[in-house]
mmCIF file of C-alpha atoms in Angstrom:
data_model
loop_
_atom_site.group_PDB
_atom_site.id
_atom_site.type_symbol
_atom_site.label_atom_id
_atom_site.label_comp_id
_atom_site.label_asym_id
_atom_site.label_seq_id
_atom_site.Cartn_x
_atom_site.Cartn_y
_atom_site.Cartn_z
ATOM 1 C CA MET A 1 9.558 -17.457 -15.152
ATOM 2 C CA HIS A 2 6.704 -15.214 -16.207
ATOM 3 C CA ALA A 3 3.373 -16.568 -17.324
ATOM 4 C CA GLU A 4 2.847 -16.407 -21.077
ATOM 5 C CA ARG A 5 -0.071 -13.959 -21.022
ATOM 6 C CA VAL A 6 1.770 -10.695 -21.750
ATOM 7 C CA THR A 7 0.553 -7.541 -23.480
ATOM 8 C CA ASN A 8 2.946 -4.909 -24.832
ATOM 9 C CA LEU A 9 1.639 -1.418 -25.540
ATOM 10 C CA ASN A 10 3.930 1.599 -25.810
ATOM 11 C CA SER A 11 6.572 -0.307 -23.776
ATOM 12 C CA THR A 12 4.112 -1.132 -20.978
ATOM 13 C CA TRP A 13 4.311 -4.763 -19.827
ATOM 14 C CA THR A 14 1.309 -6.464 -18.257
ATOM 15 C CA GLY A 15 1.333 -10.076 -17.206
ATOM 16 C CA MET A 16 1.293 -12.644 -14.432
ATOM 17 C CA VAL A 17 4.260 -13.280 -12.157
ATOM 18 C CA PRO A 18 4.087 -16.789 -10.613
ATOM 19 C CA VAL A 19 5.105 -17.058 -6.965
ATOM 20 C CA ASP A 20 4.450 -19.969 -4.585
ATOM 21 C CA ASP A 21 0.844 -21.139 -5.054
ATOM 22 C CA THR A 22 -0.357 -18.034 -6.892
ATOM 23 C CA ALA A 23 0.349 -15.609 -9.721
ATOM 24 C CA LEU A 24 0.410 -11.844 -9.297
ATOM 25 C CA ALA A 25 -1.045 -9.498 -11.914
ATOM 26 C CA VAL A 26 1.692 -6.937 -12.618
ATOM 27 C CA THR A 27 1.899 -3.790 -14.749
ATOM 28 C CA ASP A 28 5.262 -2.215 -15.576
ATOM 29 C CA THR A 29 5.379 0.953 -17.674
ATOM 30 C CA GLY A 30 9.090 0.579 -18.369
ATOM 31 C CA GLY A 31 11.305 3.585 -18.969
ATOM 32 C CA ILE A 32 14.677 4.815 -17.780
ATOM 33 C CA GLY A 33 13.586 7.140 -14.964
ATOM 34 C CA PRO A 34 13.482 6.326 -11.241
ATOM 35 C CA CYS A 35 11.418 3.213 -10.587
ATOM 36 C CA VAL A 36 8.424 3.492 -8.268
ATOM 37 C CA ILE A 37 6.670 0.368 -6.987
ATOM 38 C CA TYR A 38 3.202 0.877 -5.527
ATOM 39 C CA LEU A 39 1.777 -1.225 -2.684
ATOM 40 C CA ASN A 40 -1.989 -1.328 -2.442
ATOM 41 C CA GLY A 41 -4.472 -0.925 0.347
ATOM 42 C CA GLN A 42 -5.445 -4.123 2.139
ATOM 43 C CA PHE A 43 -8.195 -5.202 -0.244
ATOM 44 C CA ALA A 44 -7.625 -2.733 -3.083
ATOM 45 C CA ASN A 45 -6.265 -3.268 -6.581
ATOM 46 C CA GLN A 46 -3.624 -1.490 -8.631
ATOM 47 C CA ALA A 47 -6.122 0.779 -10.383
ATOM 48 C CA TYR A 48 -6.230 3.012 -7.301
ATOM 49 C CA TRP A 49 -2.826 4.474 -8.270
ATOM 50 C CA ARG A 50 -3.825 5.790 -11.705
ATOM 51 C CA HIS A 51 -4.038 9.468 -10.674
ATOM 52 C CA VAL A 52 -0.646 9.428 -8.936
ATOM 53 C CA ILE A 53 0.957 7.712 -11.932
ATOM 54 C CA ALA A 54 -0.596 10.167 -14.396
ATOM 55 C CA ASP A 55 0.693 13.117 -12.358
ATOM 56 C CA LEU A 56 4.249 11.743 -12.187
ATOM 57 C CA GLY A 57 4.168 10.834 -15.872
ATOM 58 C CA SER A 58 6.734 9.195 -18.107
ATOM 59 C CA GLU A 59 9.741 10.598 -16.228
ATOM 60 C CA TYR A 60 9.292 7.621 -13.907
ATOM 61 C CA ARG A 61 9.017 3.885 -14.322
ATOM 62 C CA HIS A 62 5.855 2.697 -12.556
ATOM 63 C CA ILE A 63 5.238 -0.840 -11.290
ATOM 64 C CA THR A 64 1.853 -1.763 -9.855
ATOM 65 C CA TYR A 65 0.465 -5.162 -8.965
ATOM 66 C CA ASP A 66 -2.506 -6.833 -7.345
ATOM 67 C CA MET A 67 -1.653 -8.635 -4.132
ATOM 68 C CA ARG A 68 -2.552 -12.304 -3.702
ATOM 69 C CA ALA A 69 -6.292 -12.928 -4.104
ATOM 70 C CA ARG A 70 -6.883 -9.280 -4.989
ATOM 71 C CA GLY A 71 -7.792 -7.804 -8.351
ATOM 72 C CA ARG A 72 -6.650 -10.064 -11.190
ATOM 73 C CA SER A 73 -4.168 -12.049 -9.068
ATOM 74 C CA LYS A 74 -4.864 -15.673 -8.257
ATOM 75 C CA ARG A 75 -6.114 -17.067 -4.971
ATOM 76 C CA SER A 76 -3.544 -18.210 -2.416
ATOM 77 C CA ALA A 77 -3.557 -20.126 0.855
ATOM 78 C CA ALA A 78 -1.322 -17.379 2.294
ATOM 79 C CA ALA A 79 -3.394 -14.437 1.014
ATOM 80 C CA ALA A 80 -4.096 -13.168 4.548
ATOM 81 C CA SER A 81 -0.438 -13.201 5.643
ATOM 82 C CA PHE A 82 1.378 -9.884 6.119
ATOM 83 C CA GLU A 83 4.775 -11.569 5.946
ATOM 84 C CA THR A 84 3.885 -13.118 2.598
ATOM 85 C CA HIS A 85 2.993 -9.708 1.163
ATOM 86 C CA VAL A 86 6.330 -8.294 2.318
ATOM 87 C CA ARG A 87 8.164 -11.112 0.528
ATOM 88 C CA ASP A 88 6.068 -10.671 -2.605
ATOM 89 C CA VAL A 89 7.631 -7.226 -3.108
ATOM 90 C CA ASP A 90 10.923 -9.057 -3.711
ATOM 91 C CA ALA A 91 9.241 -11.443 -6.137
ATOM 92 C CA VAL A 92 7.816 -8.629 -8.256
ATOM 93 C CA LEU A 93 11.062 -6.628 -8.286
ATOM 94 C CA ALA A 94 13.092 -9.711 -9.213
ATOM 95 C CA ALA A 95 10.677 -10.640 -12.000
ATOM 96 C CA ARG A 96 10.970 -7.169 -13.507
ATOM 97 C CA GLY A 97 14.737 -6.867 -12.981
ATOM 98 C CA VAL A 98 14.487 -3.830 -10.703
ATOM 99 C CA ASP A 99 16.802 -2.740 -7.904
ATOM 100 C CA ARG A 100 16.687 0.369 -5.675
ATOM 101 C CA PRO A 101 13.071 1.475 -6.177
ATOM 102 C CA ILE A 102 11.087 4.149 -4.428
ATOM 103 C CA VAL A 103 8.410 2.215 -2.531
ATOM 104 C CA VAL A 104 5.017 3.906 -2.193
ATOM 105 C CA GLY A 105 2.282 2.316 -0.100
ATOM 106 C CA TRP A 106 -1.216 3.321 0.912
ATOM 107 C CA SER A 107 -3.018 2.027 4.025
ATOM 108 C CA TYR A 108 -1.994 -1.658 4.343
ATOM 109 C CA GLY A 109 0.717 -1.091 1.744
ATOM 110 C CA ALA A 110 1.989 1.880 3.761
ATOM 111 C CA THR A 111 2.866 -0.600 6.522
ATOM 112 C CA VAL A 112 4.322 -3.213 4.169
ATOM 113 C CA ALA A 113 6.662 -0.564 2.696
ATOM 114 C CA PRO A 114 8.759 0.233 5.828
ATOM 115 C CA HIS A 115 8.906 -3.449 6.751
ATOM 116 C CA TRP A 116 10.381 -4.236 3.334
ATOM 117 C CA ALA A 117 12.700 -1.206 3.474
ATOM 118 C CA SER A 118 14.005 -2.158 6.931
ATOM 119 C CA ARG A 119 15.214 -5.468 5.482
ATOM 120 C CA ASN A 120 16.599 -3.938 2.284
ATOM 121 C CA SER A 121 18.308 -0.722 3.351
ATOM 122 C CA ASP A 122 20.905 -1.048 0.571
ATOM 123 C CA ARG A 123 18.245 -1.581 -2.106
ATOM 124 C CA VAL A 124 15.696 1.164 -1.504
ATOM 125 C CA LEU A 125 15.832 4.803 -2.618
ATOM 126 C CA GLY A 126 13.071 5.849 -0.266
ATOM 127 C CA VAL A 127 9.591 5.176 1.086
ATOM 128 C CA VAL A 128 6.332 7.114 0.833
ATOM 129 C CA SER A 129 3.712 5.987 3.355
ATOM 130 C CA VAL A 130 0.245 7.268 2.471
ATOM 131 C CA ASP A 131 -2.062 7.443 5.514
ATOM 132 C CA GLY A 132 -0.733 4.294 7.129
ATOM 133 C CA ALA A 133 2.227 2.845 9.027
ATOM 134 C CA PHE A 134 1.155 4.462 12.302
ATOM 135 C CA PRO A 135 2.460 2.711 15.459
ATOM 136 C CA TYR A 136 -0.989 2.408 17.044
ATOM 137 C CA ASP A 137 -2.721 -0.559 18.675
ATOM 138 C CA TYR A 138 -6.353 0.302 17.700
ATOM 139 C CA PRO A 139 -7.936 -0.466 21.103
ATOM 140 C CA ASP A 140 -11.446 -0.080 19.672
ATOM 141 C CA ALA A 141 -10.947 -3.070 17.341
ATOM 142 C CA PRO A 142 -10.521 -6.224 19.490
ATOM 143 C CA PRO A 143 -10.223 -9.506 17.534
ATOM 144 C CA GLU A 144 -13.740 -10.767 18.197
ATOM 145 C CA GLN A 145 -15.251 -7.469 17.078
ATOM 146 C CA VAL A 146 -13.235 -7.670 13.851
ATOM 147 C CA ARG A 147 -14.450 -11.224 13.253
ATOM 148 C CA ARG A 148 -18.078 -10.212 13.848
ATOM 149 C CA PHE A 149 -17.728 -7.382 11.326
ATOM 150 C CA TRP A 150 -16.455 -9.695 8.583
ATOM 151 C CA ARG A 151 -19.003 -12.408 9.372
ATOM 152 C CA ARG A 152 -21.728 -9.818 8.807
ATOM 153 C CA MET A 153 -20.071 -8.822 5.518
ATOM 154 C CA ARG A 154 -19.636 -12.360 4.164
ATOM 155 C CA TRP A 155 -22.599 -12.210 1.777
ATOM 156 C CA LEU A 156 -21.268 -9.014 0.184
ATOM 157 C CA LEU A 157 -17.684 -10.182 -0.285
ATOM 158 C CA PRO A 158 -18.069 -11.426 -3.900
ATOM 159 C CA VAL A 159 -19.499 -8.045 -4.953
ATOM 160 C CA LEU A 160 -16.973 -6.049 -2.933
ATOM 161 C CA SER A 161 -14.159 -8.082 -4.459
ATOM 162 C CA ARG A 162 -15.214 -7.076 -7.960
ATOM 163 C CA LEU A 163 -15.290 -3.427 -6.822
ATOM 164 C CA GLY A 164 -11.754 -3.586 -5.442
ATOM 165 C CA MET A 165 -12.971 -3.348 -1.827
ATOM 166 C CA ALA A 166 -12.447 -6.953 -0.720
ATOM 167 C CA ALA A 167 -10.285 -9.933 -1.573
ATOM 168 C CA LYS A 168 -11.081 -13.358 -2.984
ATOM 169 C CA MET A 169 -10.911 -14.742 0.539
ATOM 170 C CA SER A 170 -13.312 -16.038 3.165
ATOM 171 C CA ALA A 171 -14.741 -13.800 5.879
ATOM 172 C CA GLU A 172 -12.410 -15.459 8.388
ATOM 173 C CA GLN A 173 -9.388 -14.749 6.181
ATOM 174 C CA HIS A 174 -10.429 -11.096 5.888
ATOM 175 C CA ALA A 175 -10.742 -10.918 9.669
ATOM 176 C CA GLN A 176 -7.395 -12.604 10.232
ATOM 177 C CA SER A 177 -5.717 -10.168 7.856
ATOM 178 C CA ASN A 178 -7.185 -7.222 9.812
ATOM 179 C CA ILE A 179 -6.250 -8.700 13.178
ATOM 180 C CA GLU A 180 -2.690 -9.372 12.088
ATOM 181 C CA LEU A 181 -2.335 -5.833 10.699
ATOM 182 C CA ILE A 182 -3.422 -4.370 14.050
ATOM 183 C CA GLU A 183 -0.743 -6.456 15.773
ATOM 184 C CA ILE A 184 1.875 -5.380 13.222
ATOM 185 C CA CYS A 185 1.026 -1.687 13.681
ATOM 186 C CA ALA A 186 1.223 -1.958 17.480
ATOM 187 C CA ALA A 187 4.794 -3.264 17.111
ATOM 188 C CA LEU A 188 5.881 -0.810 14.404
ATOM 189 C CA ASP A 189 8.052 1.544 16.487
ATOM 190 C CA PRO A 190 11.302 -0.493 16.224
ATOM 191 C CA ILE A 191 10.860 -0.851 12.457
ATOM 192 C CA LEU A 192 10.432 2.891 11.980
ATOM 193 C CA ASP A 193 13.322 3.653 14.325
ATOM 194 C CA SER A 194 15.612 1.406 12.275
ATOM 195 C CA LEU A 195 14.973 3.010 8.876
ATOM 196 C CA THR A 196 18.021 4.637 7.316
ATOM 197 C CA CYS A 197 16.459 5.552 3.968
ATOM 198 C CA PRO A 198 14.462 8.772 3.484
ATOM 199 C CA VAL A 199 10.778 8.316 4.332
ATOM 200 C CA ARG A 200 7.934 10.713 3.578
ATOM 201 C CA TYR A 201 4.439 10.531 5.058
ATOM 202 C CA VAL A 202 1.340 11.892 3.379
ATOM 203 C CA VAL A 203 -1.433 11.943 5.970
ATOM 204 C CA ALA A 204 -5.187 12.286 5.496
ATOM 205 C CA THR A 205 -7.840 13.631 7.855
ATOM 206 C CA GLY A 206 -11.185 12.208 8.815
ATOM 207 C CA ALA A 207 -12.561 8.724 9.186
ATOM 208 C CA ASN A 208 -12.111 5.390 7.445
ATOM 209 C CA LEU A 209 -14.400 2.451 6.734
ATOM 210 C CA GLY A 210 -14.436 0.703 10.103
ATOM 211 C CA GLY A 211 -12.553 3.522 11.856
ATOM 212 C CA SER A 212 -14.066 6.668 13.352
ATOM 213 C CA HIS A 213 -12.645 10.158 12.931
ATOM 214 C CA ASP A 214 -11.350 10.193 16.518
ATOM 215 C CA GLU A 215 -9.718 6.767 16.228
ATOM 216 C CA MET A 216 -8.009 7.645 12.953
ATOM 217 C CA GLU A 217 -6.722 10.940 14.344
ATOM 218 C CA SER A 218 -5.414 9.125 17.429
ATOM 219 C CA ALA A 219 -3.532 6.760 15.127
ATOM 220 C CA ARG A 220 -2.093 9.650 13.111
ATOM 221 C CA ALA A 221 -0.976 11.397 16.299
ATOM 222 C CA THR A 222 1.437 8.535 17.005
ATOM 223 C CA LEU A 223 3.509 9.814 14.105
ATOM 224 C CA THR A 224 4.690 12.846 16.134
ATOM 225 C CA PRO A 225 7.273 10.993 18.274
ATOM 226 C CA VAL A 226 8.362 9.004 15.222
ATOM 227 C CA LEU A 227 9.246 12.236 13.403
ATOM 228 C CA ALA A 228 11.129 13.467 16.450
ATOM 229 C CA GLY A 229 13.031 10.213 16.879
ATOM 230 C CA ASN A 230 14.248 9.465 13.352
ATOM 231 C CA PRO A 231 15.547 12.362 11.214
ATOM 232 C CA ASN A 232 15.159 10.260 8.055
ATOM 233 C CA ILE A 233 11.363 10.342 8.453
ATOM 234 C CA LYS A 234 9.471 13.528 7.569
ATOM 235 C CA LEU A 235 5.884 14.623 7.087
ATOM 236 C CA SER A 236 5.492 15.665 3.461
ATOM 237 C CA ALA A 237 1.847 16.779 3.662
ATOM 238 C CA LYS A 238 -1.339 16.544 5.682
ATOM 239 C CA VAL A 239 -4.256 16.820 3.287
ATOM 240 C CA ALA A 240 -7.974 17.516 3.539
ATOM 241 C CA SER A 241 -9.283 14.274 2.045
ATOM 242 C CA ASN A 242 -10.131 11.260 4.184
ATOM 243 C CA HIS A 243 -8.386 7.888 4.194
ATOM 244 C CA SER A 244 -10.490 6.351 1.427
ATOM 245 C CA LYS A 245 -10.285 9.298 -0.970
ATOM 246 C CA ILE A 246 -6.674 10.386 -0.561
ATOM 247 C CA LEU A 247 -5.389 8.723 -3.754
ATOM 248 C CA SER A 248 -8.140 10.262 -5.877
ATOM 249 C CA LYS A 249 -8.508 13.677 -4.206
ATOM 250 C CA ASP A 250 -4.957 14.445 -3.077
ATOM 251 C CA PHE A 251 -2.865 12.476 -5.551
ATOM 252 C CA ARG A 252 -0.729 15.567 -6.205
ATOM 253 C CA ALA A 253 0.516 15.466 -2.621
ATOM 254 C CA VAL A 254 1.493 11.815 -3.028
ATOM 255 C CA ALA A 255 3.249 12.556 -6.313
ATOM 256 C CA GLY A 256 4.974 15.492 -4.651
ATOM 257 C CA ALA A 257 6.373 13.220 -1.941
ATOM 258 C CA VAL A 258 7.775 10.906 -4.623
ATOM 259 C CA ARG A 259 9.430 13.880 -6.308
ATOM 260 C CA GLU A 260 10.969 14.935 -2.980
ATOM 261 C CA LEU A 261 12.674 11.553 -2.726
ATOM 262 C CA ALA A 262 13.714 11.461 -6.376
ATOM 263 C CA GLY A 263 14.981 15.046 -6.351
ATOM 264 C CA THR A 264 12.879 16.012 -9.358
ATOM 265 C CA PRO A 265 10.865 19.231 -9.750
ATOM 266 C CA ARG A 266 7.225 19.369 -8.755
ATOM 267 C CA SER A 267 4.608 19.272 -11.482
ATOM 268 C CA ARG A 268 3.027 22.503 -12.605
ATOM 269 C CA GLY A 269 -0.287 23.535 -11.140
ATOM 270 C CA ARG A 270 -1.659 23.936 -7.647
ATOM 271 C CA GLN A 271 -0.344 21.433 -5.115
ATOM 272 C CA SER A 272 -2.633 19.860 -2.531
ATOM 273 C CA ARG A 273 -2.411 21.249 0.956
#
C-alpha cells in the first residue's frame, strides 16, 4: 500500500511507495496518454527530467521517482544494488497501476531500462537510452581506482547528496555501485541482442565526471555493432552536449525519441541536432 503522505494538484500524484526496507518518492502526472517512466542517473534525482517532461507535455503520462537512498527516497541496505533497481521499476509501475510504458533512462538508468525490458518484452512499448547502456568494460576504471576516488570524496558526499549528485550512502557503497555498473556494462551485449521492443539511443559527445572525452567516445563507439546486429535498436540522435548536460541542453532530442516510439508528432520549434 502507498504511504499516507500524498499531494494532489491538477491530477498529479506525489507520494511514497514502500518497497522492502525503503520507500520511493514517486511523482505521477496522470492522464490518458502513453505512459513514460523515467529512470535516473546513478546518483541523480527525478528533477533532472523536468525539461523533457515539459517538452512532451500533457499528451503523455509521466512517472518519475527517486531511486533508493537518492533524492527524497529513504535509505536502504540494497541501495547500491543494480538488480534491486531493476526490480524497483516493477514496484513503481505496480503501485501506480501501469502496464506497457515507454521506459526512458539516462546514464545508470539507461542501463537499467534494457535490463528491465529484456525481462518484460510483453509489457514494454519501447526504450529510450540516453547516453548510456554501452557494452563497454571501462578499462581505465579498475575497482581499486574507483574505491580511491570515492574515499577521497567521502567528506563531500552529504553536500553532493543534497545537490542530486550523490546518494545517501557510504563512500564504499558509492564505489560498489560504480564497480557493479562497470561489470554490468561489460556484459551488456546479450541483453541488447535479445531486445524485441523498439529502442532508441540519444547519444552525447564529450566527457563525463570521472570519464575523459576519449574514454566516453570509446564507450559510445561500441554502439555501432549493436545497431548492426539488432534491427529493433536505432540511433535517434547524437547531440552536441556532454553527458552531464544532455537532459538540460538537448532535452528536445530526448523528447523526440519518445515521440518516435509513441508515434506522435514532434513538437514545434527547432529540434536538437
